[in-house]
Short mmCIF file of C-alpha atoms in Angstrom, two decimals:
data_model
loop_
_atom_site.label_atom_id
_atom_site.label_comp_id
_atom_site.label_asym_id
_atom_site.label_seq_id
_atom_site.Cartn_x
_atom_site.Cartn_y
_atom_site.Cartn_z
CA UNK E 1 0.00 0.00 0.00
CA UNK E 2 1.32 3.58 -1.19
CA UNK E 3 1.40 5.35 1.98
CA UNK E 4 0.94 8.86 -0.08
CA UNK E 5 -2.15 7.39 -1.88
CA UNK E 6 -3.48 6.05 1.12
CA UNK E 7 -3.09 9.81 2.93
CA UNK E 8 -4.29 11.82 0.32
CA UNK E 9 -7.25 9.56 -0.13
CA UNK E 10 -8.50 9.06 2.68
CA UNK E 11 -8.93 13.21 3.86
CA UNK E 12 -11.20 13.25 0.61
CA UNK E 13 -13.50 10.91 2.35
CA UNK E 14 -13.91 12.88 5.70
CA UNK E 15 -17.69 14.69 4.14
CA UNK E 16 -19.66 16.10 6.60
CA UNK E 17 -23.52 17.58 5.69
CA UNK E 18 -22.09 21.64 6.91
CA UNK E 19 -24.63 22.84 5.50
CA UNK E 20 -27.55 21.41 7.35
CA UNK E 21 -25.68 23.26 10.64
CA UNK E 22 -27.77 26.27 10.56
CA UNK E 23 -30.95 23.97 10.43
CA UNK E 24 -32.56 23.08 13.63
CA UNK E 25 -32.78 19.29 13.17
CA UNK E 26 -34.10 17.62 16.09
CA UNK E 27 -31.73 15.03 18.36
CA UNK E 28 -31.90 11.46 19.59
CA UNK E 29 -29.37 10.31 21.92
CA UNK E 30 -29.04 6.23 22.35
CA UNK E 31 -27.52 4.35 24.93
CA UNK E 32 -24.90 2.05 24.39
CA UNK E 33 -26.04 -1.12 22.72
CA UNK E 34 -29.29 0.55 21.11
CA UNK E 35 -30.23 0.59 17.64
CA UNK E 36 -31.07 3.93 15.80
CA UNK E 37 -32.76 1.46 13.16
CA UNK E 38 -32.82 -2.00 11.96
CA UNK E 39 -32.84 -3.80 8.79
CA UNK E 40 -36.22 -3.69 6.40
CA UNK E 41 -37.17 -0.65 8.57
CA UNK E 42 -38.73 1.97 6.20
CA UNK E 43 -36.14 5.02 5.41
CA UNK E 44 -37.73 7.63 7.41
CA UNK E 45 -34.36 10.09 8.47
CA UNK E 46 -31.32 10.12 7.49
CA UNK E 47 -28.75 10.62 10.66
CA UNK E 48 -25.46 12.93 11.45
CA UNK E 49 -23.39 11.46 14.23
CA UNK E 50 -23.55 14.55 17.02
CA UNK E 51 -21.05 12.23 18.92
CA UNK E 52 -20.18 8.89 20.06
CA UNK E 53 -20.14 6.12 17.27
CA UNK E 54 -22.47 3.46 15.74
CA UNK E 55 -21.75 0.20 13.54
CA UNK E 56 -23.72 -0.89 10.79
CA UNK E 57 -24.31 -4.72 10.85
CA UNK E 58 -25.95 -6.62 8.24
CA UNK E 59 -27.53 -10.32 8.02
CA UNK E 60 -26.91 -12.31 5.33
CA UNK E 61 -29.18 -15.89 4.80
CA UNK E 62 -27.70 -19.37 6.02
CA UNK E 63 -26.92 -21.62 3.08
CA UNK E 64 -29.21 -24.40 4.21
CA UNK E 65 -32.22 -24.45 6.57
CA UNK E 66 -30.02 -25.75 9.84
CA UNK E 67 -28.33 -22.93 9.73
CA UNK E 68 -28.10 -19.67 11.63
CA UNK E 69 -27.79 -16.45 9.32
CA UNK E 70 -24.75 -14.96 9.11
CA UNK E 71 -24.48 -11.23 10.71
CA UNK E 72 -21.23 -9.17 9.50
CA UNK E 73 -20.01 -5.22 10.74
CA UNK E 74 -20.14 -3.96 7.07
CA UNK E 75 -19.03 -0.22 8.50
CA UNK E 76 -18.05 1.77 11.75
CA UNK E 77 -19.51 5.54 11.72
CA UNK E 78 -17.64 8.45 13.70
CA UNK E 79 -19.15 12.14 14.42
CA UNK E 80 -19.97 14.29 11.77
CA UNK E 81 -20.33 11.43 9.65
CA UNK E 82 -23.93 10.36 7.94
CA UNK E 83 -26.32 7.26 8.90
CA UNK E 84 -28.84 6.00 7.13
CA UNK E 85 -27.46 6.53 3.44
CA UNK E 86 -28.53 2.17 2.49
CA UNK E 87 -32.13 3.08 2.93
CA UNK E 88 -31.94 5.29 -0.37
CA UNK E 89 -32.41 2.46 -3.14
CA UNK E 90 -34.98 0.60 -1.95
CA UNK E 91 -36.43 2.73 0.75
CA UNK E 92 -35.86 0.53 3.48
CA UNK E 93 -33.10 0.13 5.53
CA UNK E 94 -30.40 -2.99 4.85
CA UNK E 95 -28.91 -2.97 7.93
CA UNK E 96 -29.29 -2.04 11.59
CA UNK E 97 -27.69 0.96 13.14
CA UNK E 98 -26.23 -0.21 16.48
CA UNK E 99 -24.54 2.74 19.01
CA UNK E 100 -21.08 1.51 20.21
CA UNK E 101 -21.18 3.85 22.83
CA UNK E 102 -23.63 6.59 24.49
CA UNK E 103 -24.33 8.49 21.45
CA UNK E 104 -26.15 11.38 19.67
CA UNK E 105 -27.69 11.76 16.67
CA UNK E 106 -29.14 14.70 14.46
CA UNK E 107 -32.16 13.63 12.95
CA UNK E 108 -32.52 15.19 9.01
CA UNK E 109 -36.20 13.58 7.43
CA UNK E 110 -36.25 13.01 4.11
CA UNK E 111 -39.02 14.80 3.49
CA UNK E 112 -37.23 17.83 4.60
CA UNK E 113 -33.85 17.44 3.15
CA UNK E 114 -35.21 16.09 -0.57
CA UNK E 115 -36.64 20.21 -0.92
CA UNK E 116 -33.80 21.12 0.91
CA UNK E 117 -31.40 20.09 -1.48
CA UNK E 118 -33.35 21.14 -4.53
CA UNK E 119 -33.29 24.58 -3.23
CA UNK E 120 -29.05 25.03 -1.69
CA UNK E 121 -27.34 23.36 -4.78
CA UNK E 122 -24.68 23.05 -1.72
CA UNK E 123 -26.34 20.72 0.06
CA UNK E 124 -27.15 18.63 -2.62
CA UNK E 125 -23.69 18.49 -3.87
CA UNK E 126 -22.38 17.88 -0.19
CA UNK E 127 -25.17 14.83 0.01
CA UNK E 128 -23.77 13.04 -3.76
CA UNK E 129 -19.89 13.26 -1.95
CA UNK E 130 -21.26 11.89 1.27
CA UNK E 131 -22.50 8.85 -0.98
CA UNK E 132 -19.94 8.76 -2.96
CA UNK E 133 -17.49 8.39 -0.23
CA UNK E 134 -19.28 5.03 1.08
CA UNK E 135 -19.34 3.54 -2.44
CA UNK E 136 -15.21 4.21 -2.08
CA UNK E 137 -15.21 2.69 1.32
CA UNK E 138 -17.25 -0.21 0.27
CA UNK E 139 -15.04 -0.74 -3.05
CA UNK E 140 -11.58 -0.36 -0.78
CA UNK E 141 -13.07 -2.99 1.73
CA UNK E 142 -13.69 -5.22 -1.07
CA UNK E 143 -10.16 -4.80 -1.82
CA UNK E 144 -8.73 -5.39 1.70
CA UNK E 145 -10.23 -8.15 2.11
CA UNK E 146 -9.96 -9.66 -1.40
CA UNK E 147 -6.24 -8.89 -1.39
CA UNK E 148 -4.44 -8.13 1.42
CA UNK E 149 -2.88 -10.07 4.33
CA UNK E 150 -4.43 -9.65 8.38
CA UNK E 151 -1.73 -7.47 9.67
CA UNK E 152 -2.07 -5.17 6.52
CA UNK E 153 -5.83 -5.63 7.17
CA UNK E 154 -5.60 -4.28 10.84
CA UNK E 155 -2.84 -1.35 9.94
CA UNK E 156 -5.32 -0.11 7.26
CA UNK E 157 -8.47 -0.18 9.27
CA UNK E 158 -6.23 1.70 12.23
CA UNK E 159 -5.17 4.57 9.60
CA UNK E 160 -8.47 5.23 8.36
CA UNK E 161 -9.72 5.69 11.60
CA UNK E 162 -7.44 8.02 12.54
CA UNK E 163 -7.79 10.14 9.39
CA UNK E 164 -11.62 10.01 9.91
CA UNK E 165 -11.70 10.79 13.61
CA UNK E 166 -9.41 14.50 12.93
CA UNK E 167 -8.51 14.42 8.66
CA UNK E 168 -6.75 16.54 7.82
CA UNK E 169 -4.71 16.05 10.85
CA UNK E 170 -4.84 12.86 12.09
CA UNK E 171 -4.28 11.60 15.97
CA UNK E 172 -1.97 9.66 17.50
CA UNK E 173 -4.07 8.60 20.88
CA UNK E 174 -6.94 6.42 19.51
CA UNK E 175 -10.17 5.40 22.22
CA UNK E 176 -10.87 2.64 19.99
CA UNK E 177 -15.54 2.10 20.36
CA UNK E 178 -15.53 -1.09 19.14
CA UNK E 179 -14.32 -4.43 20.22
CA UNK E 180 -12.16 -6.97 18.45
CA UNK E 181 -14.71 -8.84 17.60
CA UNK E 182 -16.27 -5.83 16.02
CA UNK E 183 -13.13 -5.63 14.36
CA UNK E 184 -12.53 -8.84 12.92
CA UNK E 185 -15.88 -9.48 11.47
CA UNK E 186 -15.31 -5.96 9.31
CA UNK E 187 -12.15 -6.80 8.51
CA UNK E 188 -13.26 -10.51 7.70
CA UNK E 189 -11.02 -11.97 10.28
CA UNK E 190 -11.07 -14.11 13.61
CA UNK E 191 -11.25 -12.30 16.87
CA UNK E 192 -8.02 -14.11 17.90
CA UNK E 193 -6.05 -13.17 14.82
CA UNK E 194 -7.40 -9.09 15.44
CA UNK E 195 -5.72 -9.63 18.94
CA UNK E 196 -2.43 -11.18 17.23
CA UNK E 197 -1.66 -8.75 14.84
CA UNK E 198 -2.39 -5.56 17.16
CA UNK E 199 0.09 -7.79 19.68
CA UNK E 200 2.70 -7.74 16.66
CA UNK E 201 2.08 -4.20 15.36
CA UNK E 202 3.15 -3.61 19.29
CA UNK E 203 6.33 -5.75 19.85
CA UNK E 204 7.56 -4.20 16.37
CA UNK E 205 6.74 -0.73 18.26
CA UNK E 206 4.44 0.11 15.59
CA UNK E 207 1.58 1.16 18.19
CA UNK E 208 1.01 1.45 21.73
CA UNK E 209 -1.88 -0.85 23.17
CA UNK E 210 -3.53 -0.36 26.22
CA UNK E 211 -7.03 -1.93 26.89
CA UNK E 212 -9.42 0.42 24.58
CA UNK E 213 -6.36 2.94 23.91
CA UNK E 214 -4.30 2.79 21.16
CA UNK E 215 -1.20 5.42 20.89
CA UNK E 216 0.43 5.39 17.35
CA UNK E 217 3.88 5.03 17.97
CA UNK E 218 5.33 5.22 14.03
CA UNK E 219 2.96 6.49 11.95
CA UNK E 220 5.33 6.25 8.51
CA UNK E 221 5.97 2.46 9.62
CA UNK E 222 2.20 1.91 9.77
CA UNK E 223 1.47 3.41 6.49
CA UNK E 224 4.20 1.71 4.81
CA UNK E 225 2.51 -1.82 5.78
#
């Protein structure tokens, strides 16, 4: 992986709707554990992370009748990013919208925004790059995990999330919302292997690991993974 690709790429994915700030949207705060919405639930809002974080989860059938279905994380949203965007195409929601932590939400109806964004070309162009950035993330996760090795896996996902949490100038000290597990199944890995290769990425003094907390030791190293 390019590290100056993966830089320069990434900040062009950090879209926020700024435009919808002067708007008085209504809030929701969740608990930890709650779910903003769940899958085949008619698209009713679409939702700006006010803070905490949420994971998107979605259930795929078993192959044969014995068989549990399969759930998978398909994506992890920080603040100021956008929730709700998989309901557009078929007007119900895909997946369910689960808070990681105590969180709050802005709450934009469509009703509202679809006039809206006829009426502040702004908006409507900020609204196309905010879906256009999750058809790159899906088409680079398709990548990752079509193509590259865990530890590579792991060091990309870390990156990301530190561009997304401050682009254009990303952290060092992580608070990391989700757990391994969480982890693993978006990165298409085992919970164990997650917990080796952030043990690796720590001997080689790559990162800093403490419980939830992650310190980026080497940030060049990381990106040249």
């Amino acid at each position: 992986m390019e590290p100056s690709l993966h830089r320069n790429t990434a900040v062009t994915l950090h879209v926020r709707l700024a435009d919808a700030d002067a708007i008085p949207f209504p809030t929701r705060t969740l608990e930890r554990g709650a779910a903003l919405y769940t899958t085949g639930e008619p698209l009713r809002s679409l939702y700006t992370v006010q803070s905490g974080c949420f994971k998107s989860v979605a259930t795929f059938p078993a192959n044969d009748l014995d068989s549990a279905p399969h759930t998978q994380v398909t994506g992890f949203h920080l603040p100021d990013e956008t929730l709700g965007l998989d309901g557009i195409c078929t007007g119900r929601h895909e997946s369910d919208a689960i808070a990681l932590e105590n969180s709050v939400v802005r709450i934009m109806p469509v009703g509202i925004l679809e006039p809206l964004c006829r009426e502040y070309a702004a908006m409507q162009h900020e609204l196309l790059a905010i879906m256009s950035a999750e058809i790159v993330r899906a088409s680079r996760l398709a990548l990752m995990l079509g193509t590259m090795p865990a530890r590579e896996r792991v060091a990309a996902f870390l990156l990301d999330l530190s561009e997304r949490l401050d682009a254009p100038a990303p952290p060092a000290d992580l608070l990391l919302p989700m757990t391994r597990g969480d982890i693993g199944s978006y990165l298409g890995l085992e919970l164990e292997t997650v917990s080796r290769m952030l043990s690796k990425l720590q001997r080689e003094g790559v990162i800093g690991l403490n419980g939830r907390q992650l310190h980026i030791v080497d940030r060049m190293k990381l990106e040249r993974l």
